[in-house]
mmCIF file of C-alpha atoms in Angstrom:
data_model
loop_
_atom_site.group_PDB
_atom_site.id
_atom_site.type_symbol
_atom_site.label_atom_id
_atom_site.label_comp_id
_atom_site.label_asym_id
_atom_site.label_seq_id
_atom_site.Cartn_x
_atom_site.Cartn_y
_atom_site.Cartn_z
ATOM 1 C CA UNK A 1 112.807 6.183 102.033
ATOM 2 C CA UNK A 2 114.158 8.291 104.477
ATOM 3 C CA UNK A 3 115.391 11.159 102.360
ATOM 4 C CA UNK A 4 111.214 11.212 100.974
ATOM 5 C CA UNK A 5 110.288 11.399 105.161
ATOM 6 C CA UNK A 6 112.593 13.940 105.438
ATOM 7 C CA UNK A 7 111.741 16.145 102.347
ATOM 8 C CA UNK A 8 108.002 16.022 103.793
ATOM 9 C CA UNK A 9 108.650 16.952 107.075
ATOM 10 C CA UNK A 10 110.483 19.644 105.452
ATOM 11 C CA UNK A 11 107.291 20.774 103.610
ATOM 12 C CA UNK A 12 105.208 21.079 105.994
ATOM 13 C CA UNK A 13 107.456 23.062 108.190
ATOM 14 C CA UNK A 14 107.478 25.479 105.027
ATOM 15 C CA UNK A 15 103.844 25.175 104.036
ATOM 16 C CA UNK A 16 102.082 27.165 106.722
ATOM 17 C CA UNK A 17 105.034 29.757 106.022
ATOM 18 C CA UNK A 18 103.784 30.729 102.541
ATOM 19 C CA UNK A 19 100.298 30.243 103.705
ATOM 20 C CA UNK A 20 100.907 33.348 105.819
ATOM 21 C CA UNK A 21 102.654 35.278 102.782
ATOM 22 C CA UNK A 22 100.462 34.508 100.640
ATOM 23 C CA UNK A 23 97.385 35.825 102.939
ATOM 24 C CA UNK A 24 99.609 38.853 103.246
ATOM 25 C CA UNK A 25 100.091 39.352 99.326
ATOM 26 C CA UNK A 26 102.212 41.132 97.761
ATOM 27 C CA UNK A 27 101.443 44.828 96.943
ATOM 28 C CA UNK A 28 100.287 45.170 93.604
ATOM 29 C CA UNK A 29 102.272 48.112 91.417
ATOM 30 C CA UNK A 30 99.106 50.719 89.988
ATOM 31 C CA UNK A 31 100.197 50.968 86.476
ATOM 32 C CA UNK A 32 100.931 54.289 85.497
ATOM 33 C CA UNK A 33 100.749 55.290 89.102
ATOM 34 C CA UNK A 34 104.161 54.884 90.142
ATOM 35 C CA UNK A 35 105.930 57.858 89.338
ATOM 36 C CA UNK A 36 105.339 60.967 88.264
ATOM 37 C CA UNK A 37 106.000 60.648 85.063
ATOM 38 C CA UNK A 38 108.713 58.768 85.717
ATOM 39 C CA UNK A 39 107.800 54.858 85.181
ATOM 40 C CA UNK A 40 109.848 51.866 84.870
ATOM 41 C CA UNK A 41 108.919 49.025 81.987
ATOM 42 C CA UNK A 42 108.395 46.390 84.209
ATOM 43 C CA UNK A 43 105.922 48.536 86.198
ATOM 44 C CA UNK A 44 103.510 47.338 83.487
ATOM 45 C CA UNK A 45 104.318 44.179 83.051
ATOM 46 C CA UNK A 46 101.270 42.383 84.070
ATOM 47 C CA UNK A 47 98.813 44.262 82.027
ATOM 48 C CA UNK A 48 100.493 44.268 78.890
ATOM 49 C CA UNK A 49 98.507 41.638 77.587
ATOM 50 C CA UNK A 50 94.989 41.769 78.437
ATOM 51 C CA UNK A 51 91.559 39.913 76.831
ATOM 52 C CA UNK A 52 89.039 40.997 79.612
ATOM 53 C CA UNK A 53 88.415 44.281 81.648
ATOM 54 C CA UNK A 54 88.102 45.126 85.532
ATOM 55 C CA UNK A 55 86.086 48.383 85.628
ATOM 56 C CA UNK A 56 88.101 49.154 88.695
ATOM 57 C CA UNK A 57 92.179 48.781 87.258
ATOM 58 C CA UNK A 58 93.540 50.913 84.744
ATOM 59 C CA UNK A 59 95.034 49.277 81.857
ATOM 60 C CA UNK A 60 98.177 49.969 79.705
ATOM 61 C CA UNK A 61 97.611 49.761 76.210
ATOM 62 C CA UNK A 62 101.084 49.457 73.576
ATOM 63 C CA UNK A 63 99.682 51.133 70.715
ATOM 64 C CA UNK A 64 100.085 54.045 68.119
ATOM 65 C CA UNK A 65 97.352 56.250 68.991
ATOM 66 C CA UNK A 66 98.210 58.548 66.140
ATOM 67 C CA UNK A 67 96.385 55.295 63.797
ATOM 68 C CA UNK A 68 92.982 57.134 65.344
ATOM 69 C CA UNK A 69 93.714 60.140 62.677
ATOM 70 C CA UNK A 70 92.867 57.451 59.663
ATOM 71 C CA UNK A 71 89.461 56.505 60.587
ATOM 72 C CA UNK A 72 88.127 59.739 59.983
ATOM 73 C CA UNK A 73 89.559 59.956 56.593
ATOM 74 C CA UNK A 74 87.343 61.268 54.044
ATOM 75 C CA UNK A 75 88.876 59.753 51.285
ATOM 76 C CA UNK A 76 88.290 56.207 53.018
ATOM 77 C CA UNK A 77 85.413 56.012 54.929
ATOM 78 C CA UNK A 78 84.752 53.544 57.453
ATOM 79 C CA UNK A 79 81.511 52.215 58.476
ATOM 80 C CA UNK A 80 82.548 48.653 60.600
ATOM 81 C CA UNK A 81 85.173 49.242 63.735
ATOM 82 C CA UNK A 82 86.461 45.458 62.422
ATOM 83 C CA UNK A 83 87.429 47.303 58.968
ATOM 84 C CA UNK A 84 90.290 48.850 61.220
ATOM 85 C CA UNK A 85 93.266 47.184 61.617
ATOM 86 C CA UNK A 86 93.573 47.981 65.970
ATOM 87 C CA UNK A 87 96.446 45.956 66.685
ATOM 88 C CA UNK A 88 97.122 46.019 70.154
ATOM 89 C CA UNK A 89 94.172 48.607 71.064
ATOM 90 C CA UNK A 90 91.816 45.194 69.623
ATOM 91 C CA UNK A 91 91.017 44.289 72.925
ATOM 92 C CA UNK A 92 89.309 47.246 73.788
ATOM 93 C CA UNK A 93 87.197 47.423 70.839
ATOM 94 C CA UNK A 94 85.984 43.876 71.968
ATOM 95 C CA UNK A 95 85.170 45.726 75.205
ATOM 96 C CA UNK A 96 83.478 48.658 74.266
ATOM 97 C CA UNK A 97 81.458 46.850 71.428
ATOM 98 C CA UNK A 98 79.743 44.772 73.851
ATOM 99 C CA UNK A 99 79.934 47.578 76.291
ATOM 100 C CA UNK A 100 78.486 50.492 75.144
ATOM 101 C CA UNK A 101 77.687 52.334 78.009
ATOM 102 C CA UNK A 102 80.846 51.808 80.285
ATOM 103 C CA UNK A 103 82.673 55.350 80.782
ATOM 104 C CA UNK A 104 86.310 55.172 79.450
ATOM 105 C CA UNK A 105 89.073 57.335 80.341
ATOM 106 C CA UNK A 106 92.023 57.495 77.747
ATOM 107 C CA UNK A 107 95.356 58.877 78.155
ATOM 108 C CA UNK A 108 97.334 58.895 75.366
ATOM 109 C CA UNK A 109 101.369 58.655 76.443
ATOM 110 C CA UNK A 110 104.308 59.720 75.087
ATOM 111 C CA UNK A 111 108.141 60.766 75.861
ATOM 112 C CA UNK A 112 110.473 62.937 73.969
ATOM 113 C CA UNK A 113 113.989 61.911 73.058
ATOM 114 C CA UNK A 114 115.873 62.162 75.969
ATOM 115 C CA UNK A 115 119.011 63.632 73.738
ATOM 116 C CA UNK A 116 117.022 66.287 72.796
ATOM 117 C CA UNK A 117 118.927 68.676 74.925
ATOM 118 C CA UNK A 118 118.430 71.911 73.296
ATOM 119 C CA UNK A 119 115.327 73.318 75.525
ATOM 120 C CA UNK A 120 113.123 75.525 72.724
ATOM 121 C CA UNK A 121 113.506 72.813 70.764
ATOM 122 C CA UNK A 122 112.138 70.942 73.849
ATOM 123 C CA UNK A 123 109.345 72.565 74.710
ATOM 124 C CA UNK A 124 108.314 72.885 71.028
ATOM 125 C CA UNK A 125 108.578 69.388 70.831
ATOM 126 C CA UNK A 126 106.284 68.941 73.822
ATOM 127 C CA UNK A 127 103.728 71.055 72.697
ATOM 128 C CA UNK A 128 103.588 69.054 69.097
ATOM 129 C CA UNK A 129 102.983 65.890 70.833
ATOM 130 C CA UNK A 130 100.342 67.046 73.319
ATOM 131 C CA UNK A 131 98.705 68.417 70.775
ATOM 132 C CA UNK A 132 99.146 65.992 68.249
ATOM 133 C CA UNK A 133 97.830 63.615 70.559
ATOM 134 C CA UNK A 134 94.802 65.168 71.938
ATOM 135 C CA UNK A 135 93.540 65.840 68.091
ATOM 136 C CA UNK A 136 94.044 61.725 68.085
ATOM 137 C CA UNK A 137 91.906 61.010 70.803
ATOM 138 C CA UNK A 138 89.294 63.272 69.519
ATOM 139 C CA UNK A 139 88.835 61.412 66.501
ATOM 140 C CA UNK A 140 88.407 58.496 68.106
ATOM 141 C CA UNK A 141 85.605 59.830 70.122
ATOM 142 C CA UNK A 142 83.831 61.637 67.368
ATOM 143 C CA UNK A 143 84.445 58.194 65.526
ATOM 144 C CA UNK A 144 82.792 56.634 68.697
ATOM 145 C CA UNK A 145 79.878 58.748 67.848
ATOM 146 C CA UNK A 146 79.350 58.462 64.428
ATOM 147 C CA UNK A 147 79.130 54.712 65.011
ATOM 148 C CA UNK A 148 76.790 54.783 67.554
ATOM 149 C CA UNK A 149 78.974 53.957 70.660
ATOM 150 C CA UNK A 150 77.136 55.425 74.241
ATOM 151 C CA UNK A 151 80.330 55.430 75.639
ATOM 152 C CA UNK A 152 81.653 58.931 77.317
ATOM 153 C CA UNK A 153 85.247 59.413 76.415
ATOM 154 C CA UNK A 154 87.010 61.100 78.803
ATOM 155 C CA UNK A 155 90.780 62.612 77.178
ATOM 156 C CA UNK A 156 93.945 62.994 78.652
ATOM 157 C CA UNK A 157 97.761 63.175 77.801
ATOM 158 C CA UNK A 158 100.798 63.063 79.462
ATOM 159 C CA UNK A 159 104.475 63.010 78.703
ATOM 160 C CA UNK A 160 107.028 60.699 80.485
ATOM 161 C CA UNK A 161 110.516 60.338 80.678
ATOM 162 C CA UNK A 162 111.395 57.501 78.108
ATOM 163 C CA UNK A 163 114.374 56.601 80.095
ATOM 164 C CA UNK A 164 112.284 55.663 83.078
ATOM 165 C CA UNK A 165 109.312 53.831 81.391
ATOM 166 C CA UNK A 166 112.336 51.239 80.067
ATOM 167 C CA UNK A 167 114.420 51.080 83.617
ATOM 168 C CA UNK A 168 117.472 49.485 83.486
ATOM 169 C CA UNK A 169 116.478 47.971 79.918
ATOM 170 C CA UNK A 170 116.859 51.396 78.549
ATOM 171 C CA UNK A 171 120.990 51.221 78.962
ATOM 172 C CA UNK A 172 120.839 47.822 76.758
ATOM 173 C CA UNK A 173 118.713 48.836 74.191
ATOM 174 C CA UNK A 174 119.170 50.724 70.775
ATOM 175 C CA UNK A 175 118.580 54.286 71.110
ATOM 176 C CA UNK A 176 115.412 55.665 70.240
ATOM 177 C CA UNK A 177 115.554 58.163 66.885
ATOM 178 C CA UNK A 178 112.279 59.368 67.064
ATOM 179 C CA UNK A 179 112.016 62.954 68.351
ATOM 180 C CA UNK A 180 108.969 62.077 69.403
ATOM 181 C CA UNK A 181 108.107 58.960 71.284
ATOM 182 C CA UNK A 182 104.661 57.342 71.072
ATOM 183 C CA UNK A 183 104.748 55.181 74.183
ATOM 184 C CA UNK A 184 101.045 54.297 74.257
ATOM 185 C CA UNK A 185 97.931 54.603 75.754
ATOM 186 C CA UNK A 186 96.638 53.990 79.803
ATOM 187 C CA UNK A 187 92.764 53.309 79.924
ATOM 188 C CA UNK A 188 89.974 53.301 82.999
ATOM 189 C CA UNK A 189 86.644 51.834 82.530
ATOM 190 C CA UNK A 190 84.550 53.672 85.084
ATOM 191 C CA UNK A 191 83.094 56.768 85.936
ATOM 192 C CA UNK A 192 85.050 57.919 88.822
ATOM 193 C CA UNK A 193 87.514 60.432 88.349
ATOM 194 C CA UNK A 194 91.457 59.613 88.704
ATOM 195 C CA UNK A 195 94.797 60.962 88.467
ATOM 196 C CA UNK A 196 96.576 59.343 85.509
ATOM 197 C CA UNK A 197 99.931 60.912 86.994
ATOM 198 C CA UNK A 198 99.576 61.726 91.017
ATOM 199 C CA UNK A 199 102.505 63.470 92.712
ATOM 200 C CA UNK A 200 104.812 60.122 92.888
ATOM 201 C CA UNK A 201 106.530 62.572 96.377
ATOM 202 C CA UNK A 202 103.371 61.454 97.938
ATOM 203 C CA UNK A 203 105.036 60.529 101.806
ATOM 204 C CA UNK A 204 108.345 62.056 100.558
ATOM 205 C CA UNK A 205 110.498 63.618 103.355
ATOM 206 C CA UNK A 206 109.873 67.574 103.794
ATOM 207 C CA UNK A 207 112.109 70.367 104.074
ATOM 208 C CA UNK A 208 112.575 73.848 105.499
ATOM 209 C CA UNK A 209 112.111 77.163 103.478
ATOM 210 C CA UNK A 210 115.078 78.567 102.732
ATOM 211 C CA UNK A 211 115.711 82.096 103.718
ATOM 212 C CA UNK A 212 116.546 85.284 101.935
ATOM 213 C CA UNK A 213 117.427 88.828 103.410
ATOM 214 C CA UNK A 214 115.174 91.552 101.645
ATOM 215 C CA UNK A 215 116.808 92.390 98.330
ATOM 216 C CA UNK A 216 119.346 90.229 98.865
ATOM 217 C CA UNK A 217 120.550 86.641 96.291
ATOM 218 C CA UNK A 218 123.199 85.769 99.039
ATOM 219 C CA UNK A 219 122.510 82.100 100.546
ATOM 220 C CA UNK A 220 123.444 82.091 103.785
ATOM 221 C CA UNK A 221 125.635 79.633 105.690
ATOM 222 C CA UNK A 222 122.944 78.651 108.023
ATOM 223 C CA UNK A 223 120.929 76.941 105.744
ATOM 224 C CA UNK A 224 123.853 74.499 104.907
ATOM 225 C CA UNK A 225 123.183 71.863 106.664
ATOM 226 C CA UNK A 226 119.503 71.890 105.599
ATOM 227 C CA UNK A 227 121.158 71.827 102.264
ATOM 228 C CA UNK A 228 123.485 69.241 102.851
ATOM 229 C CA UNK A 229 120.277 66.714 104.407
ATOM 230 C CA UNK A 230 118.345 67.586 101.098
ATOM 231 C CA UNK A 231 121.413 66.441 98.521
ATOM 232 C CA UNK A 232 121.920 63.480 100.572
ATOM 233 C CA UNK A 233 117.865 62.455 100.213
ATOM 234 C CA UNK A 234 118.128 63.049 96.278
ATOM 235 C CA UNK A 235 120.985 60.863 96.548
ATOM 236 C CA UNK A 236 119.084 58.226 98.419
ATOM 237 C CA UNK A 237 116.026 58.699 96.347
ATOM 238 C CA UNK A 238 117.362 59.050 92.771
ATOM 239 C CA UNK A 239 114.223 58.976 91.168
ATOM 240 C CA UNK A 240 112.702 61.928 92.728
ATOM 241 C CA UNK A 241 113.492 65.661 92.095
ATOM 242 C CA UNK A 242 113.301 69.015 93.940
ATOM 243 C CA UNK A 243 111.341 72.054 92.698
ATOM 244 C CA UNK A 244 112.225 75.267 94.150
ATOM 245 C CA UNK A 245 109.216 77.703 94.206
ATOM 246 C CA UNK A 246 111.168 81.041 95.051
ATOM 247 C CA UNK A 247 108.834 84.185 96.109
ATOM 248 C CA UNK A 248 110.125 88.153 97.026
ATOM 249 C CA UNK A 249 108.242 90.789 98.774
ATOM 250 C CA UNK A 250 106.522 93.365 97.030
ATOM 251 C CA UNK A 251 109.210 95.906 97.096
ATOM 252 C CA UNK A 252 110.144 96.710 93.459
ATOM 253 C CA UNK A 253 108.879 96.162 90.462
ATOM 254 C CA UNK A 254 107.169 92.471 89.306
ATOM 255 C CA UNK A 255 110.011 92.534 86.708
ATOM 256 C CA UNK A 256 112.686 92.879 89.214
ATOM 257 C CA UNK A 257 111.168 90.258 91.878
ATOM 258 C CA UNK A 258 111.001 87.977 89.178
ATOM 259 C CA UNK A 259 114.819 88.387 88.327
ATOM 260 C CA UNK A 260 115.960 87.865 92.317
ATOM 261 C CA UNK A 261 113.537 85.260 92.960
ATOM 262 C CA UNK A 262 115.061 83.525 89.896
ATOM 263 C CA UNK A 263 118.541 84.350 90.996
ATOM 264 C CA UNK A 264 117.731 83.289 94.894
ATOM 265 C CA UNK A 265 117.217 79.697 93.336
ATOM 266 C CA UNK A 266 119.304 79.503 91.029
ATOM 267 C CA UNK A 267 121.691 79.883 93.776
ATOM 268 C CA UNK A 268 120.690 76.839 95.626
ATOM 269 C CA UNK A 269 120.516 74.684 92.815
ATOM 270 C CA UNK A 270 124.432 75.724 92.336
ATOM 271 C CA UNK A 271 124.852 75.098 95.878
ATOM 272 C CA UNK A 272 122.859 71.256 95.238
ATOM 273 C CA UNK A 273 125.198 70.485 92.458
ATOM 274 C CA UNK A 274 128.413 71.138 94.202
ATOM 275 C CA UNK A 275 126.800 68.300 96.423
ATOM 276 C CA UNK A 276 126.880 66.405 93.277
ATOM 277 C CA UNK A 277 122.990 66.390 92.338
ATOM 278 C CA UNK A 278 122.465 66.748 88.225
ATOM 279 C CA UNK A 279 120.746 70.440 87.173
ATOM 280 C CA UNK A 280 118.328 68.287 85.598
ATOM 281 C CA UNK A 281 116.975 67.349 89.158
ATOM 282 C CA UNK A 282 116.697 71.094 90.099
ATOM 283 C CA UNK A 283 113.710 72.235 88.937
ATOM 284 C CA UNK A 284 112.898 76.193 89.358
ATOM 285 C CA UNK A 285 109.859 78.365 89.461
ATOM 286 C CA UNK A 286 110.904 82.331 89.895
ATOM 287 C CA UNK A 287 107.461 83.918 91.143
ATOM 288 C CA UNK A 288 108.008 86.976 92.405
ATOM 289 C CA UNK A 289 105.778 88.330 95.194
ATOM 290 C CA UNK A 290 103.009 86.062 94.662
ATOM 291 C CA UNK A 291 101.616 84.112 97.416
ATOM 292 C CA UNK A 292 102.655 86.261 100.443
ATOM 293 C CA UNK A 293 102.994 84.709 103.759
ATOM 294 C CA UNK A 294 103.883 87.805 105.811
ATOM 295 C CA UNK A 295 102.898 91.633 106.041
ATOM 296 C CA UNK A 296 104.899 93.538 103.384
ATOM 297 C CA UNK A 297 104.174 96.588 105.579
ATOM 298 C CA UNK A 298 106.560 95.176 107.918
ATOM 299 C CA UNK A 299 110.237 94.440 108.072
ATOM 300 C CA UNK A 300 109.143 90.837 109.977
ATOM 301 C CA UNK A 301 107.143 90.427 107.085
ATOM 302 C CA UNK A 302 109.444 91.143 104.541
ATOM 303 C CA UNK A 303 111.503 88.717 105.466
ATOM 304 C CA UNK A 304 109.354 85.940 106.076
ATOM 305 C CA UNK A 305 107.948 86.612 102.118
ATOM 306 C CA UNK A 306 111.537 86.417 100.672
ATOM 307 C CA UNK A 307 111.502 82.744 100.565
ATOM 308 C CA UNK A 308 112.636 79.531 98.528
ATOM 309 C CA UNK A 309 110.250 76.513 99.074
ATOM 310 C CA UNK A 310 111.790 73.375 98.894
ATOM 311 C CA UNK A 311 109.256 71.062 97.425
ATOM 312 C CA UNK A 312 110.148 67.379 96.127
ATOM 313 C CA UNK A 313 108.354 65.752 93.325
#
């Protein structure tokens, strides 16, 4: 009897405890919104399975978008959205057949195979899936049409890093053998306009431009502690990256203020990765005298134009 006294005074010393956190609430993940492009599995765990639609959420969707290419085919014709086999996208089709009017947004995702390391055979890979995917999504919507839907489709795409989307799952897991990776799709029921994939730096920490003397690729000691400050945050902050946007004055050619604005970062990301931070984190843009901040008719603006910025994303 007294161990039953004592577990409820113990209770309702608790109770009014997770009254309070539960006012508070916890702070709900956006899917799709949590990196850019750069998600992790679980991130989407509580919309995998959906039956009903909030016309204010966005909605992750684990399905072969690529299936869109067949119900356009001439050879089989069909006249009944049921007549499709949907799978996992049958939810929506519930939706939008009693909806016919809501907007939808669709973004079809995918990743390519992160031991793909050869980069032309990257970037031809990326353009095959964007466009492989956008020709997807534009069936569906001319399908849409044809059968009479009101709803506007609105088409996006957007590649991810696989290794992300799967977190810490992705170490236990078989390796993928697709080249390319059909992830799925992310859907928004409304008419206002949204970033799939905002800048996931958002609130990030900021850093000083690094310096260059005119004509000059040498990086000099004073920025090294700057340096230093900015490997240690991509330490701390392992799923974020740096892009260095790297700008020249206009003296010379656009050809050769390309070549030393490429060369200018290229020597800090050398400099990041003997502070132990993977190339792969060092993103570069070489842009030559574009955006000038000073007066190249000056030597005070000459200097203040041969620039790095140090932007993290």
């Amino acid at each position: 009897m007294k161990r039953i006294i004592i577990l409820i005074a113990a209770f309702l010393l608790v109770a009014p405890s997770v009254t309070m956190a539960q006012k508070k609430g916890k702070k709900e993940v956006n899917p799709i919104l949590e990196g850019k492009k750069k998600v992790r599995k679980t991130d989407y765990d509580s919309v995998w399975r959906f039956t009903t639609f909030n016309t204010k959420k966005k909605y992750y969707c684990k399905f072969n978008y690529l299936t869109f290419n067949s119900i356009n085919d001439k050879d089989k014709p069909i006249k009944d959205s049921k007549q499709l086999i949907w799978g996992d996208f049958k939810p929506v089709m519930n939706f939008l057949e009693t909806n016919t009017r809501v907007p939808v947004k669709i973004c079809a995702i995918y990743a390519i195979n992160p031991s793909i390391t050869d980069k032309v055979k990257r970037m031809r890979l990326e353009q095959q899936a964007a466009d492989s995917a956008k020709v997807a999504l534009e069936n569906f919507s001319d399908w849409m049409k044809s059968h009479n839907y009101r709803n506007k489709i609105n088409i996006q795409v957007a590649q991810i890093d696989y290794r992300y989307w799967w977190g810490v799952d992705y170490l236990n897991m078989e390796k993928p053998t697709d080249d390319i990776i059909i992830v799925g799709e992310v859907l928004f029921f409304a008419s206002k306009k949204i970033d799939f994939f905002p800048n996931a730096a958002d609130g990030a920490k900021t850093f000083k431009t690094i310096k260059f003397l005119p004509n000059s690729t040498e990086l000099m000691y004073s920025f090294d502690t700057e340096l230093d400050e900015l490997a240690d945050y991509l330490k701390d902050n392992e799923r974020l990256e740096v892009l260095l946007k790297s700008y020249s004055d206009d003296n010379g050619t656009e050809t050769y203020n390309i070549a030393i604005t490429k060369k200018r970062a290229e020597a800090i990301r050398s400099a990041l990765v003997k502070r132990n931070i993977a190339p792969h984190r060092v993103e570069i843009e070489a842009l030559g005298s574009e955006n000038p901040i000073g007066d190249n008719q000056t030597y005070e603006g000459k200097v203040a134009n041969n620039r790095v910025d140090v932007v993290i994303q």
